[in-house]
């Protein structure tokens, strides 16, 4: 997807980067000094992954003095109850030494941590109370066995996931994706509830009650090929078509292997035009999709959605085995076909179900496709052309091409329907960036009114968009609408204090431009209204040298505060003064609000 960089990046209002707030655990870690925490591995662990923030860890702990005397233990052989400790990194309270030490361990590892008092219960403001008679002022050994760790899916620990085998990619399923997975289930005491099917994986659609809620939440974190054990508490063990709810079971352990899932996109957002990806393509979605107008090469097979699934066209048969080549944006294929291909990656194969109004009811209909027919296309995007290389192009040629690309992308955005809040936010931000880039180009080309209209498209959706206010204010100022410009710059400061410097610089420029206009008007018409009736005043008789010198000073001050490239371009693209004293007089009268006066 071609997105043109913001050309006045230096001038844009910069929002302060939001840093992740420092947690209490982060503050505690700053207390650690060299030598206060030492680790020795007693038994190596297995695998490569280690516990991370948000993981629940299960471990045994035995505390001894440096002389070997056991102080306390979770193990039954040392007087404990035999029940290991469960702890969620980043959520549960724990002593500082283990907060730092456990994330360094592998599953199955046994390690000895030597801690000074400030690393266990002797820490100032320790969030964990020391057990009765605990020697909290002594240096101690903590022997830790990391039994296992699992990902916390829900904050109340009602759903946990333990990865057995890592997956093969980064993408995970979500609504309304279609999923195939091997699934079996046992109760917490080991009783079999659901045996793993022998013939084929279980097929289900996200968002439908086909698996328990807790199981679906966990599978939503799994990439293809991952194997995991998922622990689901009773409150998340909802009724589903997979299995009935078993009374009296507090926790169900699911063993899941995610075999495959199909990306499903509701292109129109109303459930009528559905694209199912049945083979992955190359690259990243949507950056490597042909969103802009391109020359595309596809193989496709068209079917009627009747009982026979009648094939009405196949490029591999009806086109002598040659793919279909067409340029997008020219109406050469049905609208639903093109909209779907624009959302495909090279090499991808998708199955597209299309309603008649986006298929052949508004397009040249094949003879064997009846009116009002729903169709299905199986499409393979072979490749598409790369964006144009602008090397050697003139400025005007590049700007014309830029406008065409931006216009195409913005037009196609009308057909993009985000699937969740995260996609919606990314979509809105990208669309706003494109509109503001277009507005900047229009401003540089002297199209002030069009620049204002483009900024309004952003402000209609987000009235407090600071950069849009700035861009519109600059366009108003360039067109001579000073009050509107001042209102936009003042609003910037009221919305975001960090934009105050940019807004004040713009207001200073605005003030100087107003003063310059007023000065020129006064000089131009000096003495015009001092003459008695019948006398003729000399208008504009000075040689203009003072004006030129003053103008240069104002220009220099402006460029110290604002983007010099934008200022120069605006001045070079400004229309020349209108010929003739009469038209010049009218313009100057209008600029100072004297447009109601009549020259006799």
Short mmCIF file of N, CA and C in Angstrom, two decimals, residues 125-226:
data_model
loop_
_atom_site.label_atom_id
_atom_site.label_comp_id
_atom_site.label_asym_id
_atom_site.label_seq_id
_atom_site.Cartn_x
_atom_site.Cartn_y
_atom_site.Cartn_z
N UNK A 125 9.39 -1.78 53.37
CA UNK A 125 8.04 -1.76 52.78
C UNK A 125 7.76 -3.00 51.94
N UNK A 126 8.24 -4.14 52.40
CA UNK A 126 7.99 -5.40 51.69
C UNK A 126 6.48 -5.65 51.63
N UNK A 127 5.92 -5.94 50.43
CA UNK A 127 4.46 -6.12 50.32
C UNK A 127 3.96 -7.45 50.89
N UNK A 128 4.89 -8.34 51.24
CA UNK A 128 4.51 -9.65 51.78
C UNK A 128 4.92 -9.70 53.25
N UNK A 129 3.98 -10.02 54.12
CA UNK A 129 4.27 -10.10 55.56
C UNK A 129 5.10 -11.35 55.85
N UNK A 130 6.09 -11.22 56.71
CA UNK A 130 6.95 -12.37 57.07
C UNK A 130 6.18 -13.33 57.96
N UNK A 131 6.35 -14.64 57.75
CA UNK A 131 5.72 -15.64 58.63
C UNK A 131 6.20 -15.46 60.07
N UNK A 132 5.44 -15.99 61.01
CA UNK A 132 5.82 -15.90 62.42
C UNK A 132 7.20 -16.53 62.64
N UNK A 133 8.01 -15.86 63.47
CA UNK A 133 9.33 -16.34 63.86
C UNK A 133 10.29 -16.51 62.67
N UNK A 134 10.02 -15.85 61.58
CA UNK A 134 10.90 -15.96 60.40
C UNK A 134 12.13 -15.05 60.61
N UNK A 135 13.34 -15.56 60.33
CA UNK A 135 14.56 -14.76 60.53
C UNK A 135 14.76 -13.76 59.38
N UNK A 136 13.95 -12.74 59.36
CA UNK A 136 13.94 -11.83 58.21
C UNK A 136 15.18 -10.94 58.14
N UNK A 137 15.97 -10.91 59.19
CA UNK A 137 17.19 -10.11 59.18
C UNK A 137 18.42 -10.92 58.83
N UNK A 138 18.21 -12.17 58.40
CA UNK A 138 19.34 -13.07 58.11
C UNK A 138 19.48 -13.29 56.61
N UNK A 139 20.70 -13.59 56.19
CA UNK A 139 20.94 -13.99 54.81
C UNK A 139 20.53 -15.45 54.67
N UNK A 140 19.75 -15.78 53.62
CA UNK A 140 19.14 -17.10 53.52
C UNK A 140 19.30 -17.68 52.11
N UNK A 141 19.11 -19.03 52.05
CA UNK A 141 19.07 -19.75 50.78
C UNK A 141 17.62 -20.10 50.46
N UNK A 142 17.16 -19.76 49.23
CA UNK A 142 15.83 -20.14 48.76
C UNK A 142 16.01 -21.16 47.63
N UNK A 143 15.59 -22.40 47.86
CA UNK A 143 15.66 -23.42 46.82
C UNK A 143 14.31 -23.44 46.10
N UNK A 144 14.34 -23.20 44.81
CA UNK A 144 13.11 -23.09 44.01
C UNK A 144 13.11 -24.15 42.91
N UNK A 145 12.00 -24.88 42.80
CA UNK A 145 11.78 -25.78 41.67
C UNK A 145 10.61 -25.22 40.87
N UNK A 146 10.91 -24.82 39.62
CA UNK A 146 9.87 -24.28 38.74
C UNK A 146 9.17 -25.46 38.06
N UNK A 147 7.97 -25.78 38.56
CA UNK A 147 7.25 -26.93 38.04
C UNK A 147 6.71 -26.65 36.64
N UNK A 148 6.01 -25.55 36.48
CA UNK A 148 5.51 -25.15 35.16
C UNK A 148 5.04 -23.70 35.23
N UNK A 149 4.78 -23.14 34.06
CA UNK A 149 4.19 -21.80 33.99
C UNK A 149 3.23 -21.76 32.81
N UNK A 150 2.24 -20.89 32.90
CA UNK A 150 1.21 -20.83 31.88
C UNK A 150 0.75 -19.40 31.68
N UNK A 151 0.18 -19.15 30.50
CA UNK A 151 -0.31 -17.81 30.16
C UNK A 151 -1.67 -17.58 30.81
N UNK A 152 -1.84 -16.43 31.42
CA UNK A 152 -3.11 -16.06 32.02
C UNK A 152 -3.99 -15.45 30.94
N UNK A 153 -5.14 -16.06 30.69
CA UNK A 153 -6.04 -15.58 29.65
C UNK A 153 -7.05 -14.57 30.21
N UNK A 154 -7.54 -14.82 31.41
CA UNK A 154 -8.49 -13.90 32.05
C UNK A 154 -7.90 -13.43 33.38
N UNK A 155 -8.18 -12.20 33.73
CA UNK A 155 -7.57 -11.60 34.93
C UNK A 155 -7.95 -12.33 36.22
N UNK A 156 -9.13 -12.97 36.22
CA UNK A 156 -9.54 -13.67 37.43
C UNK A 156 -8.98 -15.09 37.50
N UNK A 157 -8.04 -15.42 36.60
CA UNK A 157 -7.39 -16.73 36.55
C UNK A 157 -8.37 -17.86 36.24
N UNK A 158 -9.51 -17.49 35.64
CA UNK A 158 -10.49 -18.50 35.29
C UNK A 158 -10.11 -19.30 34.06
N UNK A 159 -9.21 -18.74 33.23
CA UNK A 159 -8.72 -19.45 32.04
C UNK A 159 -7.20 -19.27 31.97
N UNK A 160 -6.48 -20.39 31.92
CA UNK A 160 -5.02 -20.39 31.83
C UNK A 160 -4.61 -21.28 30.66
N UNK A 161 -3.43 -21.00 30.10
CA UNK A 161 -2.93 -21.80 28.98
C UNK A 161 -1.48 -22.15 29.21
N UNK A 162 -1.15 -23.42 29.07
CA UNK A 162 0.23 -23.88 29.16
C UNK A 162 0.65 -24.40 27.79
N UNK A 163 1.65 -23.78 27.20
CA UNK A 163 2.11 -24.15 25.87
C UNK A 163 2.97 -25.42 25.95
N UNK A 164 2.59 -26.42 25.16
CA UNK A 164 3.35 -27.67 25.09
C UNK A 164 4.31 -27.64 23.91
N UNK A 165 3.85 -27.10 22.79
CA UNK A 165 4.68 -27.02 21.58
C UNK A 165 4.36 -25.70 20.89
N UNK A 166 5.41 -24.95 20.57
CA UNK A 166 5.22 -23.63 19.98
C UNK A 166 4.60 -23.73 18.58
N UNK A 167 3.88 -22.68 18.18
CA UNK A 167 3.24 -22.64 16.88
C UNK A 167 4.20 -22.21 15.78
N UNK A 168 3.65 -22.01 14.58
CA UNK A 168 4.47 -21.79 13.39
C UNK A 168 4.41 -20.37 12.85
N UNK A 169 3.56 -19.54 13.37
CA UNK A 169 3.44 -18.18 12.84
C UNK A 169 2.97 -17.26 13.95
N UNK A 170 2.77 -15.99 13.58
CA UNK A 170 2.35 -15.00 14.57
C UNK A 170 0.84 -14.81 14.61
N UNK A 171 0.14 -15.10 13.49
CA UNK A 171 -1.29 -14.80 13.40
C UNK A 171 -2.12 -15.76 14.24
N UNK A 172 -3.16 -15.25 14.86
CA UNK A 172 -4.05 -16.05 15.69
C UNK A 172 -5.49 -15.83 15.23
N UNK A 173 -6.39 -16.78 15.49
CA UNK A 173 -7.77 -16.65 15.01
C UNK A 173 -8.60 -15.68 15.83
N UNK A 174 -9.69 -15.22 15.25
CA UNK A 174 -10.64 -14.34 15.91
C UNK A 174 -11.97 -14.43 15.15
N UNK A 175 -12.98 -13.79 15.68
CA UNK A 175 -14.29 -13.79 15.04
C UNK A 175 -14.24 -13.02 13.71
N UNK A 176 -14.78 -13.55 12.60
CA UNK A 176 -15.51 -14.81 12.44
C UNK A 176 -14.68 -15.90 11.77
N UNK A 177 -13.40 -16.06 12.15
CA UNK A 177 -12.53 -17.06 11.53
C UNK A 177 -13.10 -18.46 11.73
N UNK A 178 -12.72 -19.36 10.84
CA UNK A 178 -13.12 -20.77 10.92
C UNK A 178 -11.90 -21.59 11.31
N UNK A 179 -12.05 -22.47 12.29
CA UNK A 179 -10.92 -23.13 12.94
C UNK A 179 -11.06 -24.64 12.89
N UNK A 180 -9.92 -25.30 12.69
CA UNK A 180 -9.84 -26.76 12.82
C UNK A 180 -8.83 -27.07 13.93
N UNK A 181 -9.24 -27.90 14.89
CA UNK A 181 -8.36 -28.21 16.01
C UNK A 181 -8.68 -29.59 16.58
N UNK A 182 -7.63 -30.30 17.00
CA UNK A 182 -7.82 -31.52 17.78
C UNK A 182 -8.09 -31.12 19.22
N UNK A 183 -9.14 -31.65 19.83
CA UNK A 183 -9.53 -31.25 21.18
C UNK A 183 -9.89 -32.48 22.00
N UNK A 184 -9.38 -32.54 23.22
CA UNK A 184 -9.82 -33.54 24.20
C UNK A 184 -9.94 -32.84 25.55
N UNK A 185 -10.67 -33.46 26.49
CA UNK A 185 -10.92 -32.77 27.77
C UNK A 185 -10.98 -33.78 28.91
N UNK A 186 -10.46 -33.33 30.08
CA UNK A 186 -10.51 -34.10 31.31
C UNK A 186 -10.92 -33.18 32.45
N UNK A 187 -11.48 -33.77 33.47
CA UNK A 187 -11.77 -33.00 34.68
C UNK A 187 -10.46 -32.79 35.45
N UNK A 188 -10.52 -31.95 36.46
CA UNK A 188 -9.33 -31.67 37.24
C UNK A 188 -8.73 -32.90 37.91
N UNK A 189 -9.56 -33.92 38.20
CA UNK A 189 -9.05 -35.14 38.83
C UNK A 189 -8.69 -36.22 37.81
N UNK A 190 -8.66 -35.87 36.52
CA UNK A 190 -8.20 -36.81 35.50
C UNK A 190 -9.27 -37.61 34.80
N UNK A 191 -10.55 -37.40 35.10
CA UNK A 191 -11.62 -38.16 34.47
C UNK A 191 -11.86 -37.64 33.05
N UNK A 192 -11.92 -38.57 32.08
CA UNK A 192 -12.09 -38.18 30.68
C UNK A 192 -13.52 -37.67 30.44
N UNK A 193 -13.61 -36.46 29.91
CA UNK A 193 -14.91 -35.86 29.55
C UNK A 193 -15.13 -35.92 28.05
N UNK A 194 -14.07 -35.69 27.28
CA UNK A 194 -14.15 -35.70 25.83
C UNK A 194 -12.90 -36.34 25.27
N UNK A 195 -13.09 -37.44 24.52
CA UNK A 195 -11.95 -38.11 23.90
C UNK A 195 -11.58 -37.41 22.60
N UNK A 196 -10.33 -37.43 22.28
CA UNK A 196 -9.87 -36.83 21.02
C UNK A 196 -10.41 -37.64 19.85
N UNK A 197 -11.01 -36.96 18.89
CA UNK A 197 -11.58 -37.66 17.73
C UNK A 197 -10.47 -38.28 16.89
N UNK A 198 -10.76 -39.42 16.27
CA UNK A 198 -9.74 -40.14 15.52
C UNK A 198 -9.75 -39.78 14.04
N UNK A 199 -10.89 -39.41 13.51
CA UNK A 199 -11.02 -39.23 12.07
C UNK A 199 -10.52 -37.87 11.58
N UNK A 200 -10.99 -36.80 12.18
CA UNK A 200 -10.62 -35.47 11.70
C UNK A 200 -10.76 -34.46 12.83
N UNK A 201 -10.06 -33.31 12.72
CA UNK A 201 -10.15 -32.28 13.76
C UNK A 201 -11.56 -31.71 13.85
N UNK A 202 -11.85 -31.11 14.99
CA UNK A 202 -13.14 -30.45 15.19
C UNK A 202 -13.12 -29.12 14.45
N UNK A 203 -14.19 -28.84 13.72
CA UNK A 203 -14.31 -27.60 12.94
C UNK A 203 -15.35 -26.70 13.60
N UNK A 204 -14.99 -25.44 13.84
CA UNK A 204 -15.96 -24.51 14.42
C UNK A 204 -15.66 -23.08 13.96
N UNK A 205 -16.65 -22.22 14.15
CA UNK A 205 -16.54 -20.81 13.75
C UNK A 205 -16.49 -19.94 14.99
N UNK A 206 -15.50 -19.06 15.05
CA UNK A 206 -15.39 -18.14 16.18
C UNK A 206 -16.62 -17.24 16.26
N UNK A 207 -17.06 -16.96 17.48
CA UNK A 207 -18.21 -16.10 17.70
C UNK A 207 -19.52 -16.85 17.82
N UNK A 208 -19.51 -18.14 17.55
CA UNK A 208 -20.71 -18.95 17.70
C UNK A 208 -20.52 -19.89 18.89
N UNK A 209 -21.62 -20.31 19.56
CA UNK A 209 -21.50 -21.15 20.77
C UNK A 209 -21.17 -22.60 20.42
N UNK A 210 -20.07 -22.79 19.71
CA UNK A 210 -19.70 -24.13 19.28
C UNK A 210 -18.62 -24.74 20.16
N UNK A 211 -17.94 -23.92 20.96
CA UNK A 211 -17.01 -24.41 21.98
C UNK A 211 -17.23 -23.58 23.24
N UNK A 212 -16.88 -24.08 24.42
CA UNK A 212 -17.04 -23.28 25.65
C UNK A 212 -16.31 -21.94 25.55
N UNK A 213 -16.86 -20.95 26.21
CA UNK A 213 -16.33 -19.60 26.13
C UNK A 213 -14.85 -19.54 26.52
N UNK A 214 -14.49 -20.18 27.62
CA UNK A 214 -13.10 -20.15 28.07
C UNK A 214 -12.15 -20.79 27.09
N UNK A 215 -12.59 -21.87 26.44
CA UNK A 215 -11.75 -22.52 25.44
C UNK A 215 -11.54 -21.61 24.24
N UNK A 216 -12.57 -20.91 23.79
CA UNK A 216 -12.44 -20.00 22.67
C UNK A 216 -11.50 -18.84 23.00
N UNK A 217 -11.60 -18.31 24.22
CA UNK A 217 -10.71 -17.22 24.64
C UNK A 217 -9.25 -17.64 24.55
N UNK A 218 -8.97 -18.87 24.94
CA UNK A 218 -7.59 -19.36 24.92
C UNK A 218 -7.12 -19.65 23.51
N UNK A 219 -7.97 -20.26 22.69
CA UNK A 219 -7.59 -20.57 21.31
C UNK A 219 -7.30 -19.29 20.53
N UNK A 220 -7.95 -18.20 20.93
CA UNK A 220 -7.70 -16.91 20.27
C UNK A 220 -6.26 -16.42 20.45
N UNK A 221 -5.50 -17.06 21.35
CA UNK A 221 -4.09 -16.69 21.57
C UNK A 221 -3.13 -17.67 20.91
N UNK A 222 -3.66 -18.65 20.15
CA UNK A 222 -2.83 -19.72 19.61
C UNK A 222 -2.57 -19.52 18.11
N UNK A 223 -1.31 -19.59 17.68
CA UNK A 223 -1.03 -19.61 16.24
C UNK A 223 -1.18 -21.02 15.69
N UNK A 224 -1.12 -21.16 14.38
CA UNK A 224 -1.20 -22.48 13.76
C UNK A 224 -0.11 -23.40 14.30
N UNK A 225 -0.48 -24.65 14.53
CA UNK A 225 0.50 -25.65 14.95
C UNK A 225 0.80 -25.69 16.43
N UNK A 226 0.29 -24.73 17.20
CA UNK A 226 0.58 -24.73 18.64
C UNK A 226 -0.20 -25.84 19.34
#
